[in-house]
XYZ file of C-alpha atoms in Angstrom:
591
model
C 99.512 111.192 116.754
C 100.147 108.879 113.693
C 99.768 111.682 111.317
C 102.987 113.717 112.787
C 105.225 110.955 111.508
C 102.793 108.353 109.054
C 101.604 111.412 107.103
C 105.025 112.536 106.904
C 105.908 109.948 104.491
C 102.706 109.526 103.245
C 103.137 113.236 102.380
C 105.992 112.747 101.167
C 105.025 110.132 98.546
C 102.044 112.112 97.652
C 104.660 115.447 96.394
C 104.512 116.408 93.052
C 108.151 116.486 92.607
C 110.675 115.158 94.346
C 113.459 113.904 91.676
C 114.676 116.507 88.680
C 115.432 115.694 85.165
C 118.411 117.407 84.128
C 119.074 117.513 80.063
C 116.302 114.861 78.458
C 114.480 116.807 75.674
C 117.265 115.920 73.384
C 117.046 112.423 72.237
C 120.527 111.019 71.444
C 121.880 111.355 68.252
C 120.416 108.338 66.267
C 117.128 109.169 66.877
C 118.122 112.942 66.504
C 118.940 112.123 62.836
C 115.386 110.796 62.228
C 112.981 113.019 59.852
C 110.283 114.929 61.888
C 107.733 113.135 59.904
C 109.377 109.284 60.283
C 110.906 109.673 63.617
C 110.565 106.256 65.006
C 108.515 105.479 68.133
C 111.416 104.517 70.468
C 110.532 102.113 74.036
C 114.217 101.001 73.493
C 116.793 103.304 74.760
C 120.114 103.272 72.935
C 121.762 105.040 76.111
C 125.056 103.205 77.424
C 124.080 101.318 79.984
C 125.874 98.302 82.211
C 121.758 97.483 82.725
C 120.157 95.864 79.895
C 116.801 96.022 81.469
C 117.076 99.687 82.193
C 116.834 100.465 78.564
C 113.516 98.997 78.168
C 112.384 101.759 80.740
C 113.206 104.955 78.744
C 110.058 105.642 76.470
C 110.752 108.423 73.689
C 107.548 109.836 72.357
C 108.633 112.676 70.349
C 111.834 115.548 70.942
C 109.883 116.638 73.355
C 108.628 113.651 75.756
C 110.475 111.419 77.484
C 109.378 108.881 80.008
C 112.218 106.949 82.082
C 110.869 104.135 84.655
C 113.151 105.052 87.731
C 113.842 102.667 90.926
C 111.612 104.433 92.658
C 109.383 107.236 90.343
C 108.818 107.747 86.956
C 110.595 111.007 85.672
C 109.030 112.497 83.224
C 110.506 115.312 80.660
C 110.356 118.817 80.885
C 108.449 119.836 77.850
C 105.501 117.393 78.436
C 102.386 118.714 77.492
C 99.824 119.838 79.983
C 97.267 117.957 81.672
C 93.912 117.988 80.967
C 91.252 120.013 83.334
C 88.424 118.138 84.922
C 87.130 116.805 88.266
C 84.467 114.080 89.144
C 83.697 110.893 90.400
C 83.512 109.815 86.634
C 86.448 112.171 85.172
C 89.525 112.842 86.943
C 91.823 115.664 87.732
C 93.441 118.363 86.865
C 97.545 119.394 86.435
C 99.141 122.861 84.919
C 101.834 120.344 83.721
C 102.994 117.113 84.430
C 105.412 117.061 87.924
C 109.012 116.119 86.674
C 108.555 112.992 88.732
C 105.797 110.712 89.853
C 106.913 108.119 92.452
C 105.194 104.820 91.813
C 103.000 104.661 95.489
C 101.157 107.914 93.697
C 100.478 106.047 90.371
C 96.796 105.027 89.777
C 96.494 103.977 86.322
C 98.560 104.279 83.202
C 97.019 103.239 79.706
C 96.459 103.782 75.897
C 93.296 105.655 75.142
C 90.594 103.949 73.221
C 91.341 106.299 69.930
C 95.111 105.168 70.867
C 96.269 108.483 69.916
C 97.493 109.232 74.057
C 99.278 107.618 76.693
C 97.299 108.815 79.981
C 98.682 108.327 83.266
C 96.896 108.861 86.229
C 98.135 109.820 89.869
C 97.585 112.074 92.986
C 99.731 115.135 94.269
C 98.971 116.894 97.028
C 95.773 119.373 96.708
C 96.800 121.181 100.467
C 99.003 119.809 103.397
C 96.833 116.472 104.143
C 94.556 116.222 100.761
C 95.550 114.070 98.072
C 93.823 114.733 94.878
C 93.865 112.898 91.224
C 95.430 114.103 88.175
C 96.316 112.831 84.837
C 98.502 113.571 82.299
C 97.985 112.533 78.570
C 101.353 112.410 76.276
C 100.409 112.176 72.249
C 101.262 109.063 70.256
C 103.202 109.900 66.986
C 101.629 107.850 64.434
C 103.981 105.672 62.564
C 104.371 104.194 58.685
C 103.714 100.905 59.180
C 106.948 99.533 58.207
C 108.745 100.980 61.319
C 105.672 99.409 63.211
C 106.031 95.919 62.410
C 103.784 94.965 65.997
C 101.217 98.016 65.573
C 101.487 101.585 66.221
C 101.431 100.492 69.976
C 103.527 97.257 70.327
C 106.093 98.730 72.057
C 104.390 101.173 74.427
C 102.259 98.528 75.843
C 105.061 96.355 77.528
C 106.449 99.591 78.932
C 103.078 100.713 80.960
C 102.740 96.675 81.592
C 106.377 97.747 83.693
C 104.787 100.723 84.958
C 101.856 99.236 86.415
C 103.253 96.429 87.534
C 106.202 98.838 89.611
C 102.542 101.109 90.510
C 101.207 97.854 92.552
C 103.938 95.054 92.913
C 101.889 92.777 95.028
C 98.655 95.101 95.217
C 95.860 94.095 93.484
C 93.984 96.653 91.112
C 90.675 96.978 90.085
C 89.367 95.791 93.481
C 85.604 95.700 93.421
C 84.674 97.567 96.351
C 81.315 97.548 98.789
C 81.306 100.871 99.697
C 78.924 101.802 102.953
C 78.118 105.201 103.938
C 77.443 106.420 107.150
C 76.048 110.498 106.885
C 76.242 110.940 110.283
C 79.572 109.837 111.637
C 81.605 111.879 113.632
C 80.996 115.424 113.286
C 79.053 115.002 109.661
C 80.109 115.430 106.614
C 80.868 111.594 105.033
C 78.937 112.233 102.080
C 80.491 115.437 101.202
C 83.845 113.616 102.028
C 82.963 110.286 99.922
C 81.987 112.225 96.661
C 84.348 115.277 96.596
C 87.511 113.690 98.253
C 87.699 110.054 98.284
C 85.406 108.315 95.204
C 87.391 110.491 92.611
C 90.459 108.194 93.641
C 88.964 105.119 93.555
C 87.242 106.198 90.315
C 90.984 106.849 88.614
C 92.212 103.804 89.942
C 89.383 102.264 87.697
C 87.940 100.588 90.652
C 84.280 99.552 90.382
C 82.349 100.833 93.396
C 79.150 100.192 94.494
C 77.551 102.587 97.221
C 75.236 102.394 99.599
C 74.175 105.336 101.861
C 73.033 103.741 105.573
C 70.334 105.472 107.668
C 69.962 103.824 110.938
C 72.385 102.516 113.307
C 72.998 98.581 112.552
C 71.842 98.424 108.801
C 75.458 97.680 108.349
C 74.897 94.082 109.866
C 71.903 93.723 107.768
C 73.801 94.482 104.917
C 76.485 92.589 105.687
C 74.704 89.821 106.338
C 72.965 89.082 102.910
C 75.769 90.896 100.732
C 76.764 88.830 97.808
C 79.815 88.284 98.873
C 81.361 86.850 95.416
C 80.378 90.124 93.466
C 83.232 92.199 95.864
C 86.771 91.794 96.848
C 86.543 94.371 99.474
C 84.482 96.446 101.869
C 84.482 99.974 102.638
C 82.808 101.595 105.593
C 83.157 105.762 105.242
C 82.501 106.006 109.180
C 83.710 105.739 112.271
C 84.758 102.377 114.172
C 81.424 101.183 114.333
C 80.908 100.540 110.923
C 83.158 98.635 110.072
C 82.272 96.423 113.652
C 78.734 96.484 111.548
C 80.494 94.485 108.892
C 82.474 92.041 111.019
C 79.276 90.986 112.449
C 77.151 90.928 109.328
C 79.602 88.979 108.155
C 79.875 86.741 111.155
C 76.127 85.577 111.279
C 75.908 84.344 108.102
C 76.325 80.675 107.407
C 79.194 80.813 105.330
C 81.131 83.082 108.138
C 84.504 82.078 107.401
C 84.308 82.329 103.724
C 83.047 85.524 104.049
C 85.421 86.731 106.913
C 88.570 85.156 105.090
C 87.147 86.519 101.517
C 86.180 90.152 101.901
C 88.777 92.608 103.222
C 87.198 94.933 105.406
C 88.921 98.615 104.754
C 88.478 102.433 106.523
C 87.853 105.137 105.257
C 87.686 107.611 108.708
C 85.052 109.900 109.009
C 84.288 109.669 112.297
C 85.855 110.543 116.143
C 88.326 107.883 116.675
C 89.358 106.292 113.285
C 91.438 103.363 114.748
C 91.160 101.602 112.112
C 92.616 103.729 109.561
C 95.168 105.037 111.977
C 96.488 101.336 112.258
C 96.085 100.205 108.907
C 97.575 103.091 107.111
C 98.787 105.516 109.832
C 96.657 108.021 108.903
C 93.236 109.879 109.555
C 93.135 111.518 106.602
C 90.563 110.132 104.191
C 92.348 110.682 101.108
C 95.766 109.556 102.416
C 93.681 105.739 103.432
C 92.077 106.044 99.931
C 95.683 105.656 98.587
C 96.447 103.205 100.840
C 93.599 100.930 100.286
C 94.273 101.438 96.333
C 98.250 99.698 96.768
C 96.543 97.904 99.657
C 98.014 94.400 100.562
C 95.631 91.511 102.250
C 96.437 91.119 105.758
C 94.764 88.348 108.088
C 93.457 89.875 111.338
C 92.264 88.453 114.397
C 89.248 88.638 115.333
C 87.671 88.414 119.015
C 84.686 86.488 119.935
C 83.092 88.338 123.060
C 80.000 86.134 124.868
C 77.304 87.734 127.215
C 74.491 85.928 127.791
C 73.322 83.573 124.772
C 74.627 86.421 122.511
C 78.093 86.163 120.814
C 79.673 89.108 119.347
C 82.871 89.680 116.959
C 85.051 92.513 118.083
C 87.746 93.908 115.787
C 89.205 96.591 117.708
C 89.068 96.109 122.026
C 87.029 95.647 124.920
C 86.412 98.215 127.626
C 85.290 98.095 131.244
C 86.226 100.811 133.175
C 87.173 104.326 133.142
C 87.552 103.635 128.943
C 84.614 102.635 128.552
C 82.874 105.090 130.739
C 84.851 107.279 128.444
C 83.691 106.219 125.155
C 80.234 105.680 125.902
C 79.392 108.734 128.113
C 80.804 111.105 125.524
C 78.643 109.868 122.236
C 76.855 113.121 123.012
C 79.618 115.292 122.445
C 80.495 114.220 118.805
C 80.481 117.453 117.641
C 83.568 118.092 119.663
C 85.576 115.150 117.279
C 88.601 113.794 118.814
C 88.550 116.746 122.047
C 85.483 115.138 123.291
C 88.113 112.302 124.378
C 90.057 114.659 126.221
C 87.336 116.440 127.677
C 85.753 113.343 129.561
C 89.052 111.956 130.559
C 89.705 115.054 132.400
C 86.426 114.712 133.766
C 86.857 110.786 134.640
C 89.991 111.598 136.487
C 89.152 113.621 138.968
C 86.134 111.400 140.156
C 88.479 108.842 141.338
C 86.508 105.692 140.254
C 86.673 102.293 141.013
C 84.608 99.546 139.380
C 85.481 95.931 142.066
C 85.323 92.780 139.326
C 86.338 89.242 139.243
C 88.805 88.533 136.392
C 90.142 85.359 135.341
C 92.454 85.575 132.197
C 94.632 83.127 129.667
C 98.099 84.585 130.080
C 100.276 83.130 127.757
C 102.920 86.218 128.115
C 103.198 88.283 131.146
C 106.079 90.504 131.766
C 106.769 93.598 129.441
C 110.426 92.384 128.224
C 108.991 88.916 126.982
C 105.621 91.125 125.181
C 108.967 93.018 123.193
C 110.710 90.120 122.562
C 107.648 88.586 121.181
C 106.508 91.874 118.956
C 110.548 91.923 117.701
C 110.346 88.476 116.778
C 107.155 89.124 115.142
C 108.172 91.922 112.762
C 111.715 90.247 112.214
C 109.691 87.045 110.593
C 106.807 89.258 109.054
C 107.073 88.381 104.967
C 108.843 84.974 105.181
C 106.529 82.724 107.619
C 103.401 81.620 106.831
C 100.437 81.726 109.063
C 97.972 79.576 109.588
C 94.560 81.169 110.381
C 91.602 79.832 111.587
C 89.984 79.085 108.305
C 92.573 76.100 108.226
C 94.373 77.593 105.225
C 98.004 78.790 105.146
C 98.709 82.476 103.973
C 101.639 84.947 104.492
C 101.846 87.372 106.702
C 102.410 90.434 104.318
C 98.935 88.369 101.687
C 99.711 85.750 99.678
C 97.659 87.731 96.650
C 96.812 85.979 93.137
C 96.838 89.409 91.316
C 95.852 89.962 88.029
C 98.228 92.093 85.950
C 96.048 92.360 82.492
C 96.390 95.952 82.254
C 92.499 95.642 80.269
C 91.355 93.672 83.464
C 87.355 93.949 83.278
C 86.558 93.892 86.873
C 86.187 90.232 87.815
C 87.527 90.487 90.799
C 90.433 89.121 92.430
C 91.235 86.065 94.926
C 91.868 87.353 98.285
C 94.336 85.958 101.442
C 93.062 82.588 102.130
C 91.402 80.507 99.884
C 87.917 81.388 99.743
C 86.448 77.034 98.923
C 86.022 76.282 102.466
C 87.822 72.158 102.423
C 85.456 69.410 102.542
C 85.416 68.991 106.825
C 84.893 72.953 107.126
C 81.540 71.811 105.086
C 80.408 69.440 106.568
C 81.137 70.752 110.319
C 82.054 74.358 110.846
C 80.976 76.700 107.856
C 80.039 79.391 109.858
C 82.334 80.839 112.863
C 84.832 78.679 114.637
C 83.603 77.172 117.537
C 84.996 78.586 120.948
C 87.691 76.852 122.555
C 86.657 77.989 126.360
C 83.138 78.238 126.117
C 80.771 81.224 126.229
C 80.547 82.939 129.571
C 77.855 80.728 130.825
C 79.900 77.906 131.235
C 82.083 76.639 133.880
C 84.867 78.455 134.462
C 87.095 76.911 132.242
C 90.061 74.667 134.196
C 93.345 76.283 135.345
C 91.897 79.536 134.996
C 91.691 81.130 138.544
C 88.980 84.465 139.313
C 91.210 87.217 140.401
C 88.983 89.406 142.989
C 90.174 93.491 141.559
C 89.010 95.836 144.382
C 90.156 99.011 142.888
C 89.856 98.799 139.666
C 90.288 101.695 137.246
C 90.465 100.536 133.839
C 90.431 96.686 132.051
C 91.546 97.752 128.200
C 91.750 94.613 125.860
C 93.022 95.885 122.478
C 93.454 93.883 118.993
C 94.478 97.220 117.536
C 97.551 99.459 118.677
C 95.869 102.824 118.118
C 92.573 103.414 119.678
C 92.221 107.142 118.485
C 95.078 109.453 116.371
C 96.704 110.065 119.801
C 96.130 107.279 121.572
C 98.981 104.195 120.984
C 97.418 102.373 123.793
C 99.209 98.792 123.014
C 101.964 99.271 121.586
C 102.751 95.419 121.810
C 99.638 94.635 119.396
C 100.388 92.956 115.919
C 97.710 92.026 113.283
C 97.530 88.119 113.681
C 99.825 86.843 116.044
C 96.583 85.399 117.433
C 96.999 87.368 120.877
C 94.830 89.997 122.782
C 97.072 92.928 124.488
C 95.394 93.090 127.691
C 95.866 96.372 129.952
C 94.783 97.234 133.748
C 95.414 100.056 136.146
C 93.802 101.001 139.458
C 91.306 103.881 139.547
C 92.301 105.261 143.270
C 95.521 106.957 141.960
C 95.528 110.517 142.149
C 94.421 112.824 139.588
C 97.932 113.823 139.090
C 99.024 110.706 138.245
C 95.986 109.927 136.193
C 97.031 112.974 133.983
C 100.149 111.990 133.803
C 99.395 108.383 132.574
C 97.326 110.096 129.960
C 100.356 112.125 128.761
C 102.326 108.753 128.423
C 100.186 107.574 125.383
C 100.880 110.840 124.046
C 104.601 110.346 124.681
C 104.540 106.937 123.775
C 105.444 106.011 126.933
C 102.256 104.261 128.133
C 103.681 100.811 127.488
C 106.752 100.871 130.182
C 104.611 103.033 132.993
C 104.797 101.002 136.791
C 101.616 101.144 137.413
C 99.929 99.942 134.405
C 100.249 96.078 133.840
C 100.580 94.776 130.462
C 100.337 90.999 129.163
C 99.379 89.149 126.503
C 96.053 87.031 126.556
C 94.219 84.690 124.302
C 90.873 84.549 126.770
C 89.800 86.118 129.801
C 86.465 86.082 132.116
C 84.933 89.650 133.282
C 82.422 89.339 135.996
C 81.195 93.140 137.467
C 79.844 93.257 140.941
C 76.303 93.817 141.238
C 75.400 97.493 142.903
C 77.490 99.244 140.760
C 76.606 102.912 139.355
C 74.031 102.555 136.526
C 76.310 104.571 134.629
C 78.600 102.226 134.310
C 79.669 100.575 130.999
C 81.257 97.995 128.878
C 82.595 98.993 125.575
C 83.277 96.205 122.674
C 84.524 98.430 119.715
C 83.035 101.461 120.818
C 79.629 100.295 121.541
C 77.915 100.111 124.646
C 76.435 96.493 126.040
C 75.275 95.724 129.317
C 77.127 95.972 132.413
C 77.316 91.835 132.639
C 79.369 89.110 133.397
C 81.340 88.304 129.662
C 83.835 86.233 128.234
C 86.319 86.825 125.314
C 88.630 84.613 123.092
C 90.436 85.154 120.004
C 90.626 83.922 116.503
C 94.287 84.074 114.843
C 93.452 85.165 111.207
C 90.090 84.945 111.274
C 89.420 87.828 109.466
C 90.712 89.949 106.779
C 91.734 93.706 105.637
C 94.317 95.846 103.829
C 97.549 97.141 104.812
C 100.041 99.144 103.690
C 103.011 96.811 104.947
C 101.197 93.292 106.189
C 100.918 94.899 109.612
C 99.527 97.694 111.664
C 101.868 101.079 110.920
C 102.091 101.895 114.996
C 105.861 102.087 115.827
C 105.529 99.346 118.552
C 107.210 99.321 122.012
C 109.859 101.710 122.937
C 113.263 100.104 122.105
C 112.008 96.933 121.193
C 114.514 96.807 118.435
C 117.347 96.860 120.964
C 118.977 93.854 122.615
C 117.671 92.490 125.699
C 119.770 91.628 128.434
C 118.938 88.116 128.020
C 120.165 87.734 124.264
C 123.279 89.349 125.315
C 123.634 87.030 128.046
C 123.236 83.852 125.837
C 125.304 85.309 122.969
């Protein structure tokens, strides 16, 4: 599960105290001297230093209260005085006293109240093991004669929480205006509870203006979607499951301006529902309040997106593509939400002993087919991740980790901020292609597209076609899979096996393990061709994100890039293949 080792750190960031101060409440000896009354207000920090720039980091407020920007946390002074009670959507948090540190990832705001008589800092610490809550901490301004103030009482408190801020989000934007959707009834209940007790009251001390919209029927989020003004937000965030947030790809998808929207509004997670693949991806966590944080220091990350054909009906796909035991598995057990996650377990165990087969035709774009090659590719991948720039299919250039045009005004008034790609669409996307990119093989009533061969599969157990690593907390299911590389991780196994061995391919994605197993084949894909045979069980299904279409011939291909979302890193948080860090024997051969 993600959370044993992602929440770990995340947990980790999110402590209260991690760093000690040892003696600080004395200030040295020239501003000792100082009246109590005239005691200049210090940014400066006369301490000998080899660092220049380290003494603008030490902020003396009084005897009592001292601030020192750290590499990696702000350390704040014994003696502070306590935080403030209070606990909202509107009003944030609550503290005993101020933690002696605050590492920056936990920072949320810091600022000069409107009466400028406080410097309030706002953050989260941990509320219980996997619950993040906002506090804040106000520290009193000393007022000052106005000849030791020659740039205003404040002149030299405002560069240092410019520095603070700007260590808080490095290349995060803040302020994002966010599209919040609601879904009440995802997973097991409860996203409205979760939403306004748990997750808004972070957003809310992050300053972020939120807009929120409670859905009540399956597919409003494509309606919504759809005619959303796209220029009012900078991102979008489903409280659901995976399905709402395949809602938004495709509202976003039929409009005419597709890849302006696609490439302009990051599509987030926060998980409320069964699976939560998104969120365990993007910020290796299920935990709502741990992916609030990450969505608040959030960086914009292209993602591919899947166009999947059936019939004259195109749909985007975000996540995978499921015929098979998987999809049997998904679908079957909608009625069993109540169960959460264990409802996946339960119909596996189910599935396995049946012993299914489901005979197809496949013909599939390879363009990488043995395991060793799919690590070599996924090293080479995270070795360049930062420092090349990718082209997506919006025809602009961005880098990997988000080329972001942040705005660092520490008074920012919500305007919003430029996202990834540029969101002007050039002068030939105009005039030819505004809305989705046109598909390179065809839809799946086409010819069969040439040098691609249908592959009878007699026995087939499971076809598993995955943008996303994670499919569930527990379930690393392609390990290979990277954000944009513009490649689909494509999975099949037989369904004869035994149960045994079906259990104990199961226990392999728990091990993480899966990926190297000799009976499961593994390759990278940018298209493939799924035809069913007729006079299969009714019950049969095919799964694009989670949701059930008809048991039809379809067709798939992907878009590098074509959409967008937040990451913690520029990438997915799964750890990737087993030992695909290490030297292959080829590399040692040509060294």
């Amino acid at each position: 599960m993600p959370d044993a080792n992602a929440n770990a750190n995340a947990d980790a960031d999110a402590g209260d105290a991690t760093l000690t101060l040892t003696t600080l409440a004395t200030p040295p000896s020239g501003a000792r001297a100082a009246s109590a009354k005239t005691q200049p207000l210090l940014a400066v920090e006369s301490r000998a230093t080899d660092d220049a720039g380290a003494a603008r980091d030490v902020l003396i407020l009084s005897r009592d209260v001292i601030l020192i920007q750290k590499e990696d946390a702000l350390l704040v002074s014994e003696k502070a005085a306590p935080a403030k009670p209070g606990r909202s959507c509107a009003f944030w948090g609550r503290a005993p006293k101020p933690p002696s540190s605050i590492p920056y990832y936990n920072i949320l705001w810091a600022e000069i109240t409107e009466d400028q008589k406080h410097l309030r800092i706002d953050f989260v610490a941990q509320a219980s093991q996997h619950v993040l809550e906002p506090r804040h901490v106000e520290f009193p301004i000393p007022a000052l004669p106005a000849e030791q103030s020659p740039h205003g009482d404040n002149g030299e408190i405002l560069p240092w929480v410019g520095r603070l801020m700007d260590r808080a989000y490095g290349n995060a934007a803040r302020r994002k205006r966010a599209w919040v959707l609601v879904n009440p009834h995802a997973g097991t209940g409860g996203a409205d509870k979760t939403w306004d007790k748990l997750v808004c009251p972070i957003f809310a001390a992050a300053r972020m203006p939120l807009t929120v919209i409670r859905t009540t029927y399956s597919g409003q989020g494509v309606d919504l979607a759809r005619d959303v003004n796209i220029d009012d937000y900078d991102i979008a965030i489903p409280c659901s499951g995976d399905g709402l947030p395949h809602e938004i790809f495709n509202g976003l998808a039929q409009r005419p301006d597709a890849r302006r929207a696609l490439s302009k509004i990051a599509v987030c997670h926060i998980p409320c529902g069964s699976g939560n693949a998104m969120s365990c991806n993007l910020y290796g966590t299920y935990r709502p309040t741990l992916a609030a944080l990450a969505i608040v220091k959030g960086i914009p990350t292209p993602l591919d997106l899947i166009s999947v054909t059936q019939g004259e009906k195109r749909i985007i796909s975000f996540l995978s593509q499921a015929l098979g035991m998987i999809a049997d598995l998904d679908i079957t057990t909608e009625h069993l939400r109540w169960m959460g996650a264990s409802r996946f377990t339960y119909g596996f165990l189910v599935l396995a002993m049946k012993r299914k087969v489901y005979p197809c035709d496949i013909a599939v774009k390879v363009e990488i087919h043995h395991k060793d090659d799919v690590k070599e590719h996924y090293r080479r991948n995270i070795s360049n991740a930062g420092s090349e720039t990718e082209t997506t299919e919006t025809g602009q250039q961005s880098t990997h980790g988000g080329d972001l045009n942040n705005d660092n005004d520490d008074n920012h008034n919500g305007s919003g901020t430029s996202y990834g790609p540029s969101t002007a669409p050039s002068s030939s996307e105009s005039e030819h292609s505004p809305g989705l990119p046109p598909l390179k093989y065809g839809t799946v009533m086409d010819k069969l597209p040439d040098g691609w061969e249908l592959i009878p599969h007699e026995k087939l157990g499971t076809f598993y076609c995955g943008n996303m690593a994670y499919m569930a907390p527990d379930a690393n299911f392609f390990a290979g899979a990277l954000a944009n590389d513009g490649l689909m991780d494509l999975i099949t196994s037989d369904g004869d096996i035994s149960p045994l061995k079906a259990i104990g391919l199961q226990m392999s994605v728990d091990s993480g393990h899966f990926f190297d197993s000799p009976i499961v084949s593994y390759r990278k894909v940018s298209a493939y061709r799924i035809i069913p045979r007729p006079g299969q069980d009714p019950t049969c299904c095919i799964s694009i994100d989670g949701e059930a279409i008809p048991f039809e011939p379809f067709q798939a291909e992907v878009h590098k890039g074509l959409g967008l979302t937040l990451s913690k890193k520029g990438g997915f948080e799964a750890p990737g293949p087993i030992n695909w860090d290490k030297v292959t024997n080829t590399e040692r051969m040509r060294a």
